[in-house]
PDB file of C-alpha atoms in Angstrom:
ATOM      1  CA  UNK A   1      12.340 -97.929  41.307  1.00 48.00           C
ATOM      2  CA  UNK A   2      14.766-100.357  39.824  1.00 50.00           C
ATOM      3  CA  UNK A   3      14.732-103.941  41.108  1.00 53.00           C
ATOM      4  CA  UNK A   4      18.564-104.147  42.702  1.00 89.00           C
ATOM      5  CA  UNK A   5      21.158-101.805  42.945  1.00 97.00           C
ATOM      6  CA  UNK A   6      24.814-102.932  43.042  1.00 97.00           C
ATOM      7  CA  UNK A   7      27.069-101.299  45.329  1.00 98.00           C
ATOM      8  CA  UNK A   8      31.237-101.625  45.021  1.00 98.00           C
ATOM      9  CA  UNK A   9      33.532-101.052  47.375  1.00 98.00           C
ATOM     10  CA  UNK A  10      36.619-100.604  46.047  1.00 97.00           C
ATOM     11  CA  UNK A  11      39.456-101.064  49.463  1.00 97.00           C
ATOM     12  CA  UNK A  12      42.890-100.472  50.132  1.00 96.00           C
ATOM     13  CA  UNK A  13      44.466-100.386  53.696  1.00 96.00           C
ATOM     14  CA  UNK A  14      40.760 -98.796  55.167  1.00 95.00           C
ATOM     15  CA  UNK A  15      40.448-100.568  58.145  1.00 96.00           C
ATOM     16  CA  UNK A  16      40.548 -97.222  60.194  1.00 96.00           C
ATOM     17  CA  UNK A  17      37.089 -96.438  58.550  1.00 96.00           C
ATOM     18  CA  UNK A  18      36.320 -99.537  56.729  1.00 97.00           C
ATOM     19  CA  UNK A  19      33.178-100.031  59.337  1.00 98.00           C
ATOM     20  CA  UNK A  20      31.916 -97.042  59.012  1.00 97.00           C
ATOM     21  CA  UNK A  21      32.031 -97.217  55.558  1.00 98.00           C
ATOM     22  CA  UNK A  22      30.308-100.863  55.856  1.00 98.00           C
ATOM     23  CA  UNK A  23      27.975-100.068  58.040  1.00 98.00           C
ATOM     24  CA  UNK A  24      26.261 -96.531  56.610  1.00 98.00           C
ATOM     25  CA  UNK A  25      25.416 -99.014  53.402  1.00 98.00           C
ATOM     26  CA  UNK A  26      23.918-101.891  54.795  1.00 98.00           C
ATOM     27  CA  UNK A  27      22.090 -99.578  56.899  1.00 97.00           C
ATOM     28  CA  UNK A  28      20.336 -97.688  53.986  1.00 98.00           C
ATOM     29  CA  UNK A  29      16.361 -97.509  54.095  1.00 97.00           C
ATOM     30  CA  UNK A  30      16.694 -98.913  50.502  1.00 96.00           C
ATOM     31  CA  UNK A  31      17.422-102.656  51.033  1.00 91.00           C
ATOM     32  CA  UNK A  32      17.240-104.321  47.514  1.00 94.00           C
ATOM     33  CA  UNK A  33      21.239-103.544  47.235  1.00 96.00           C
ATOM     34  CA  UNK A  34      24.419-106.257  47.031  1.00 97.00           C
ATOM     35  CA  UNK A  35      27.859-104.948  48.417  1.00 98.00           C
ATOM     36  CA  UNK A  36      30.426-106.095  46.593  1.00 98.00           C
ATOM     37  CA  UNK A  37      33.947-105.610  48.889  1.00 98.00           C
ATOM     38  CA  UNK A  38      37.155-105.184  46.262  1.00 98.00           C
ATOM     39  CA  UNK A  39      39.928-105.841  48.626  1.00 98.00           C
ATOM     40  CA  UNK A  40      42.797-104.401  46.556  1.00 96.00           C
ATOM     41  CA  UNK A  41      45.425-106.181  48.091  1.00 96.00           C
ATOM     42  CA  UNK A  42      45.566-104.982  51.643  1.00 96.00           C
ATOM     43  CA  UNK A  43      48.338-105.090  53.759  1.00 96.00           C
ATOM     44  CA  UNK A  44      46.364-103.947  57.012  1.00 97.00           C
ATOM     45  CA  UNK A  45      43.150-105.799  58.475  1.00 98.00           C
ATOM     46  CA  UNK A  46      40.824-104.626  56.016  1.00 97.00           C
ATOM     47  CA  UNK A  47      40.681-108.225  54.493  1.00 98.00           C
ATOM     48  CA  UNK A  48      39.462-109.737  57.327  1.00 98.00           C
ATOM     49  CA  UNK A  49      37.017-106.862  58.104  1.00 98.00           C
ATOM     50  CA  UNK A  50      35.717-107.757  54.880  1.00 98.00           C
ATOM     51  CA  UNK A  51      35.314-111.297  55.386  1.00 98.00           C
ATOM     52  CA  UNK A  52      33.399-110.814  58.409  1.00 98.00           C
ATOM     53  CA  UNK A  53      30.669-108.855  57.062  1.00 98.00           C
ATOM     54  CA  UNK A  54      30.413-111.572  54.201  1.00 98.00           C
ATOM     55  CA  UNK A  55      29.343-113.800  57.023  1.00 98.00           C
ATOM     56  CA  UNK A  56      27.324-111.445  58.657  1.00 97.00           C
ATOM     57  CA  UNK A  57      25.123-110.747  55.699  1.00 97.00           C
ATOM     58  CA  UNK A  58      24.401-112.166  52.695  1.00 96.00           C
ATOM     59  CA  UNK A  59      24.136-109.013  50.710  1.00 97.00           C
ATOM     60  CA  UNK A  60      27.862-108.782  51.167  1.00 98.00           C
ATOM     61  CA  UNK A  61      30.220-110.165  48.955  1.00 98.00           C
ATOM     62  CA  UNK A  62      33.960-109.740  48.724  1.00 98.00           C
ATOM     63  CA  UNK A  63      36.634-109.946  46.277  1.00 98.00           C
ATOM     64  CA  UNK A  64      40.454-110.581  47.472  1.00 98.00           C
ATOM     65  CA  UNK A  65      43.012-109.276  44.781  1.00 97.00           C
ATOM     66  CA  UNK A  66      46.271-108.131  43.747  1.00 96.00           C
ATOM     67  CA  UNK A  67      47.109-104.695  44.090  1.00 93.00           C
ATOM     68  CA  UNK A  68      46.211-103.049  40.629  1.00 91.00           C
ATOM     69  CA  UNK A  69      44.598 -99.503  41.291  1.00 89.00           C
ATOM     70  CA  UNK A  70      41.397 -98.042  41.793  1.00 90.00           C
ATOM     71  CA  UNK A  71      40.142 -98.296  38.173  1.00 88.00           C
ATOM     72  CA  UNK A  72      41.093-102.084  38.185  1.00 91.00           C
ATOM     73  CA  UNK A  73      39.422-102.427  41.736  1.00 94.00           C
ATOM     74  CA  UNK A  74      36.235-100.676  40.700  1.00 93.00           C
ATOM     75  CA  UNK A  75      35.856-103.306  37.347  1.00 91.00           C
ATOM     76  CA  UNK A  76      36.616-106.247  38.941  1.00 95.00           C
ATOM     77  CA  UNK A  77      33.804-105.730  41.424  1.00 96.00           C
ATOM     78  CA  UNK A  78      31.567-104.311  38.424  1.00 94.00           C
ATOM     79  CA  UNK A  79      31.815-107.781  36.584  1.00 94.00           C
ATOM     80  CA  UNK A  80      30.353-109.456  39.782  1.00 95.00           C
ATOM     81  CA  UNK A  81      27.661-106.922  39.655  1.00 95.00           C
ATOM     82  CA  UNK A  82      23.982-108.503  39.323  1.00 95.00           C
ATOM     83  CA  UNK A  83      22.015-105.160  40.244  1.00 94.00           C
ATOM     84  CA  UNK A  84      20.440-102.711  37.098  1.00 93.00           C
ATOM     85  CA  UNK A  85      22.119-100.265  38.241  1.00 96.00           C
ATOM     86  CA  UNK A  86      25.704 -99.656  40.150  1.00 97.00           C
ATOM     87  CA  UNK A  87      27.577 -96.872  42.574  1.00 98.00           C
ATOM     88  CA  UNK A  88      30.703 -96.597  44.135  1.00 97.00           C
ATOM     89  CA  UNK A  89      31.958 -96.113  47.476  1.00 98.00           C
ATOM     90  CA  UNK A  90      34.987 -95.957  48.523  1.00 96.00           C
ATOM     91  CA  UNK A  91      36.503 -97.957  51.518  1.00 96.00           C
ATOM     92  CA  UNK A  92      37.039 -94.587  53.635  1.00 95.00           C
ATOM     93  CA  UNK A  93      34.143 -92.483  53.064  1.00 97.00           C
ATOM     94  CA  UNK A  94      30.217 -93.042  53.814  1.00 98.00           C
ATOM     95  CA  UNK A  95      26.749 -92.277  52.939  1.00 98.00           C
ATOM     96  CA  UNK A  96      23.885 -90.830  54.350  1.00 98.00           C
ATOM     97  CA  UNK A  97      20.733 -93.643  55.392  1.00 98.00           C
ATOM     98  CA  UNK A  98      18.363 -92.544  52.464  1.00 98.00           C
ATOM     99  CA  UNK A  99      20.738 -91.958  49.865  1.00 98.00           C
ATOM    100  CA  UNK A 100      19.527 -94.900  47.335  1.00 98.00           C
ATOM    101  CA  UNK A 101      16.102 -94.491  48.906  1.00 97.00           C
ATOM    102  CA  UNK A 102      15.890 -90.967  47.141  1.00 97.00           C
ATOM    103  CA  UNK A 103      18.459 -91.204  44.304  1.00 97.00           C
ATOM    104  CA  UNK A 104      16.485 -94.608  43.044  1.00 96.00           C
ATOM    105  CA  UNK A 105      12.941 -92.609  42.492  1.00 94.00           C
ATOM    106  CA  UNK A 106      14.236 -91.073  39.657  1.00 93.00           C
ATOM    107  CA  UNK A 107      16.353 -93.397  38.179  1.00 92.00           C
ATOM    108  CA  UNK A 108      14.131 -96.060  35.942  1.00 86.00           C
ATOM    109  CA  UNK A 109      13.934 -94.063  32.985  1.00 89.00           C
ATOM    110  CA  UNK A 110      17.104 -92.428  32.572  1.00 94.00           C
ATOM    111  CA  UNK A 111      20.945 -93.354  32.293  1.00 95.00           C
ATOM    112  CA  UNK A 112      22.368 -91.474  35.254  1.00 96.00           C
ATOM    113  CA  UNK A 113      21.265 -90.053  38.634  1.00 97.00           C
ATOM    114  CA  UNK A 114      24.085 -87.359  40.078  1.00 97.00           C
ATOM    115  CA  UNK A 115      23.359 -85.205  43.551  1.00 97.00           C
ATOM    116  CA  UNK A 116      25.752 -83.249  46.107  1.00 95.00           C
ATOM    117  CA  UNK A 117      28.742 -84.205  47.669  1.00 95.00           C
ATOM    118  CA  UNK A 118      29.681 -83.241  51.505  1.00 95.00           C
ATOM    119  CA  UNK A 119      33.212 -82.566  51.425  1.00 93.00           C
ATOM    120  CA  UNK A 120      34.345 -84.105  55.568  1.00 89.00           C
ATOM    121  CA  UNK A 121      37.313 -82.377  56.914  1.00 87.00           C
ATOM    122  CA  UNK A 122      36.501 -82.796  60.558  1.00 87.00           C
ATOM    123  CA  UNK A 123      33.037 -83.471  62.705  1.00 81.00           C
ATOM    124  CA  UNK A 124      32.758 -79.447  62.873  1.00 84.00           C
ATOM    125  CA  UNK A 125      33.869 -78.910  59.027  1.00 88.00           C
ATOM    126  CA  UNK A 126      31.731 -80.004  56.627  1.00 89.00           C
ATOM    127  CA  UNK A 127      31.479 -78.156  53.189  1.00 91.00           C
ATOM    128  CA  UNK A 128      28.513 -79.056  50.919  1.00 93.00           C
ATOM    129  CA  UNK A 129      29.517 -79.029  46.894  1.00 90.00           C
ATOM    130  CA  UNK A 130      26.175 -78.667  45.258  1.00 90.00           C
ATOM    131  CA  UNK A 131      26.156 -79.846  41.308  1.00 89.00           C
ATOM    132  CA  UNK A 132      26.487 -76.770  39.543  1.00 86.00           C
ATOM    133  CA  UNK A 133      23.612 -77.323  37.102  1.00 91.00           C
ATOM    134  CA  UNK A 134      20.114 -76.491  37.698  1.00 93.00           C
ATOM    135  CA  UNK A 135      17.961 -79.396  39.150  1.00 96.00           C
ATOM    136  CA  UNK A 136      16.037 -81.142  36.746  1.00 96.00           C
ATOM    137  CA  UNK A 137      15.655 -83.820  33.673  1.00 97.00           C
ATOM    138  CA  UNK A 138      18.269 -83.324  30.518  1.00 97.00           C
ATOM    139  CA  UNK A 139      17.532 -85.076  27.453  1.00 97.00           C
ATOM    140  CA  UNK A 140      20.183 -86.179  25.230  1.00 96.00           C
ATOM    141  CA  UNK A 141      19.492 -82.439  23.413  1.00 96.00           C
ATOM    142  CA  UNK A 142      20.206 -81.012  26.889  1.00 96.00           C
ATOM    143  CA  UNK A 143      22.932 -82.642  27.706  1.00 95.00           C
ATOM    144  CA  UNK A 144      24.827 -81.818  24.525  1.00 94.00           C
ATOM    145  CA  UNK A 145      23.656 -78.064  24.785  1.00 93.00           C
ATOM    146  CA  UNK A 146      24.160 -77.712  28.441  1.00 91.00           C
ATOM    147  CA  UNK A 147      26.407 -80.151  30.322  1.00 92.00           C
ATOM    148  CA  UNK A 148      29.057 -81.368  27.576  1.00 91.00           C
ATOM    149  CA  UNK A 149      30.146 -77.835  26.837  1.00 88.00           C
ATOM    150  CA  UNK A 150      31.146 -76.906  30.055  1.00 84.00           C
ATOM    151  CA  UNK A 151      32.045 -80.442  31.840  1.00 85.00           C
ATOM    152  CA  UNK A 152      35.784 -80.072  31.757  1.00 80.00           C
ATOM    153  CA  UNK A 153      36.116 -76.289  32.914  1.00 75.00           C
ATOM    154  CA  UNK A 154      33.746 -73.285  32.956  1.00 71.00           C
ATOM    155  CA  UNK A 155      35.780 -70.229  33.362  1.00 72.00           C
ATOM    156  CA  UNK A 156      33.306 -68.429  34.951  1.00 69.00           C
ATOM    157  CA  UNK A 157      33.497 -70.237  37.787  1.00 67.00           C
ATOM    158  CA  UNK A 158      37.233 -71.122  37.723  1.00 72.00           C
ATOM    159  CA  UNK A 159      35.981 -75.217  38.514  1.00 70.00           C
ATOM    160  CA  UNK A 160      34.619 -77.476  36.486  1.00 70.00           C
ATOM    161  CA  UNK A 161      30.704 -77.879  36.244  1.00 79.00           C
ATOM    162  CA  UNK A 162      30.613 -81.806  36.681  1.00 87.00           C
ATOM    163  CA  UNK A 163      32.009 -83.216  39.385  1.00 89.00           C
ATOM    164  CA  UNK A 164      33.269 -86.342  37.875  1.00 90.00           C
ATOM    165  CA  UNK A 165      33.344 -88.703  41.293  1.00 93.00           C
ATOM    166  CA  UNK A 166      31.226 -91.812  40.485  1.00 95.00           C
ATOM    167  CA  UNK A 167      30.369 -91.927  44.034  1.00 97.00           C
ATOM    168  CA  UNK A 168      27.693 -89.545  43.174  1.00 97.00           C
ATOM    169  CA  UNK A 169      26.016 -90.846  40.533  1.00 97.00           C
ATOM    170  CA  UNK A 170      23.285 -94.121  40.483  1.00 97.00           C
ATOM    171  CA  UNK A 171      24.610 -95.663  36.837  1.00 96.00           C
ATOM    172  CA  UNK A 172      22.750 -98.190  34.265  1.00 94.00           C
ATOM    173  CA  UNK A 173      25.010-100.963  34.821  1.00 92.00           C
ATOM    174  CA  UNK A 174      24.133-101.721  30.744  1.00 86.00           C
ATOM    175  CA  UNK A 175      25.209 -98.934  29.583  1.00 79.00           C
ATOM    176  CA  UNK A 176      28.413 -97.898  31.915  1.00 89.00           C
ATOM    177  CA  UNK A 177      30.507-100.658  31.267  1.00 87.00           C
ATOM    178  CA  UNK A 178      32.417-100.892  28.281  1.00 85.00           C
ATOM    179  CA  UNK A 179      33.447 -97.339  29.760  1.00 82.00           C
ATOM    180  CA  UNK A 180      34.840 -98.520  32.319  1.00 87.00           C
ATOM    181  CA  UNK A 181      36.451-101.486  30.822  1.00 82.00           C
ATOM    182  CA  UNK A 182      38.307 -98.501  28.847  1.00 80.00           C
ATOM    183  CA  UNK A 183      39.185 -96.809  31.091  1.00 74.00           C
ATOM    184  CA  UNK A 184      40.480-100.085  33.118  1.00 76.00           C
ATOM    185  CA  UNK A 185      42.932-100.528  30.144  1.00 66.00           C
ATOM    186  CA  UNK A 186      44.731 -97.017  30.736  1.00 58.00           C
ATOM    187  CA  UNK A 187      48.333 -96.224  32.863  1.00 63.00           C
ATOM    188  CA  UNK A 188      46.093 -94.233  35.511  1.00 60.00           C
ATOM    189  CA  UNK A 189      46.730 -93.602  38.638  1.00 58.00           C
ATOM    190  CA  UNK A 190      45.091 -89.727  39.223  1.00 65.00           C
ATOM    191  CA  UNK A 191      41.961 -88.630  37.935  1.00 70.00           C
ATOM    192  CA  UNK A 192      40.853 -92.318  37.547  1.00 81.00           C
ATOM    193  CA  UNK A 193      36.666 -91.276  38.324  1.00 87.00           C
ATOM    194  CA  UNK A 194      37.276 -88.610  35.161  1.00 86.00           C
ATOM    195  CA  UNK A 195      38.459 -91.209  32.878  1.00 85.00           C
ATOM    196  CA  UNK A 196      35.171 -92.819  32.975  1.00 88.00           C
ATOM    197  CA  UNK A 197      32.544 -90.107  33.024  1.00 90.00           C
ATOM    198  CA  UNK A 198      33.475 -87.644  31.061  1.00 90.00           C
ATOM    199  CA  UNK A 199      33.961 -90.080  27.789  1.00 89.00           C
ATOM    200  CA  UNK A 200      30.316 -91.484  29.585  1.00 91.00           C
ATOM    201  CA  UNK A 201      28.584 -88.490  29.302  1.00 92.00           C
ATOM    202  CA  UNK A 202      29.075 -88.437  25.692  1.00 90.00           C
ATOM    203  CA  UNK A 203      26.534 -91.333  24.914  1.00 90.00           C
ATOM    204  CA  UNK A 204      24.397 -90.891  27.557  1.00 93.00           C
ATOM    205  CA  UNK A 205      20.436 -90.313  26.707  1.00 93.00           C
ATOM    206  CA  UNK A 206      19.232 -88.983  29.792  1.00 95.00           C
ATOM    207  CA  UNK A 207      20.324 -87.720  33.175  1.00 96.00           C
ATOM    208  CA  UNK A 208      18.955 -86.497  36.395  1.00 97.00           C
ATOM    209  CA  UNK A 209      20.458 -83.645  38.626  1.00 97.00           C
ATOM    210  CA  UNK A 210      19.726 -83.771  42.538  1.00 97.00           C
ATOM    211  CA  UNK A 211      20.508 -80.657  44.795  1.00 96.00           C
ATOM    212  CA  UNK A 212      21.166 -83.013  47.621  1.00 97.00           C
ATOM    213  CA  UNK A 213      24.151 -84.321  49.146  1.00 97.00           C
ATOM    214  CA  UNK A 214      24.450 -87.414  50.481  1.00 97.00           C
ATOM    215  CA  UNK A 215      27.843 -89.047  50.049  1.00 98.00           C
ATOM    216  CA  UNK A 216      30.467 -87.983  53.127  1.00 97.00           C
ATOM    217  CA  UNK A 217      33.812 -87.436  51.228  1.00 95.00           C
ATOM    218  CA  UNK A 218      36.278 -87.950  53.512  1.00 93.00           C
ATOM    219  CA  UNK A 219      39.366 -85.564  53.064  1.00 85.00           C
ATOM    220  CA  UNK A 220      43.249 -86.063  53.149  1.00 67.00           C
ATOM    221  CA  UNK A 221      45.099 -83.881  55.978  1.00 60.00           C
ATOM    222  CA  UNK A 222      46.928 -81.410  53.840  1.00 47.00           C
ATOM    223  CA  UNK A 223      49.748 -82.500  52.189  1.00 41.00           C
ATOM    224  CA  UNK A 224      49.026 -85.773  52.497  1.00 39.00           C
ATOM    225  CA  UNK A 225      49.761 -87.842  48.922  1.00 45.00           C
ATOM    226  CA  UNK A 226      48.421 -91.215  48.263  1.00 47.00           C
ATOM    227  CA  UNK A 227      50.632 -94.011  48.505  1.00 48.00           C
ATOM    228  CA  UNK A 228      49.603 -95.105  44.702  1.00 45.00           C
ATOM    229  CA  UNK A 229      50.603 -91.392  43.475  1.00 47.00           C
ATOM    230  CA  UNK A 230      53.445 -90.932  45.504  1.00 49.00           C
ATOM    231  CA  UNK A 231      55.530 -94.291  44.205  1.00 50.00           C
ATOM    232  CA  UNK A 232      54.490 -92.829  40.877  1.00 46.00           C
ATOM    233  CA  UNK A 233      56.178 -89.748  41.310  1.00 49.00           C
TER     234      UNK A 233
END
């Protein structure tokens, strides 16, 4: 099991669920974990929110910025990073209490550790996404025969085979970052998580695939657009 795990928060105008969010990491079984809070310019209380759990515990620390995007968020609070390894939450969604706990066994000796993703409409509607490959070890040989080809789309299954949310997914911190520095550097403001892993997966040496879900997606009403997307448009 690796040695500390770094866990970002990137936050924007949360503080409806910010505590929740907060609260379902410090409260993992795993304990050996720093929070980093990426206040992305808030206009609401999340700043303070975040300020108060800094004082609460010293696992927490917090990062004030401009407003510059997801992407930027997610970097700055990588660079503060001291953990092996990093993950991603964001400021309105939350985890399950054993989710580094059993993610982190398999994680020393390989670059990336991906599992399920509940998909949280309402307390009664729940969908479980299960990662479309089998369970299991790929080697570098695997992952070129049997992940790469069929990343983007399979059209088979009319979806694509990797979910590329980093909020899934236990990274090397060594090995992830240039990639996201990259990625940092692009005009993106949709599809920011598949600007990183995707180009990731091509250098990757090793990954593990977990059945299990553990991260509590928390979805949009319908028709609801982002505030970053909709002054885009």
């Amino acid at each position: 099991m690796t040695s500390q795990l770094s866990v970002v928060v990137p936050i924007y105008n949360s503080d409806k669920y910010l505590c929740q969010c907060i609260d379902s990491i410090l409260n993992q079984t795993y304990s050996e974990i720093e929070i980093i809070l990426v206040d992305d310019g808030s206009t609401d209380t999340s700043p303070g929110i975040c300020d108060a759990y800094a004082e609460k515990d010293k696992r927490v620390k917090v990062i004030h910025k401009k407003n510059e995007g997801l992407i930027k968020a997610r970097l700055s609070g990588a660079k503060e990073a001291v953990g092996d390894c990093i993950t991603f939450v964001d400021g309105d969604d939350w985890i399950a209490p054993d989710t580094y706990e059993q993610m982190l066994k398999f994680m020393e000796d390989h670059d990336i550790v991906m599992a399920g993703i509940y998909r949280y409409f309402a307390v009664d509607q729940v969908k479980a996404d299960i990662p479309v490959f089998a369970e299991g070890v790929y080697d570098r040989r695997a992952v070129e025969c049997s992940i790469i080809p069929y990343m983007l789309w399979s059209g088979k299954r009319n979806t694509w085979e990797l979910d590329p949310s980093l909020c899934t997914k236990i990274i090397k911190k060594g090995v992830f970052m240039d990639f996201l520095e990259n990625a940092s550097s692009l005009d993106i403001y949709f599809g920011e998580d598949t600007a990183v892993i995707f180009p990731f997966m091509l250098r990757v040496h090793s990954i593990v695939v977990m059945h299990d879900c553990f991260y509590y997606h928390r979805q949009r009403p319908h028709g609801m657009i982002p505030s970053y997307f909709r002054d885009r448009l």
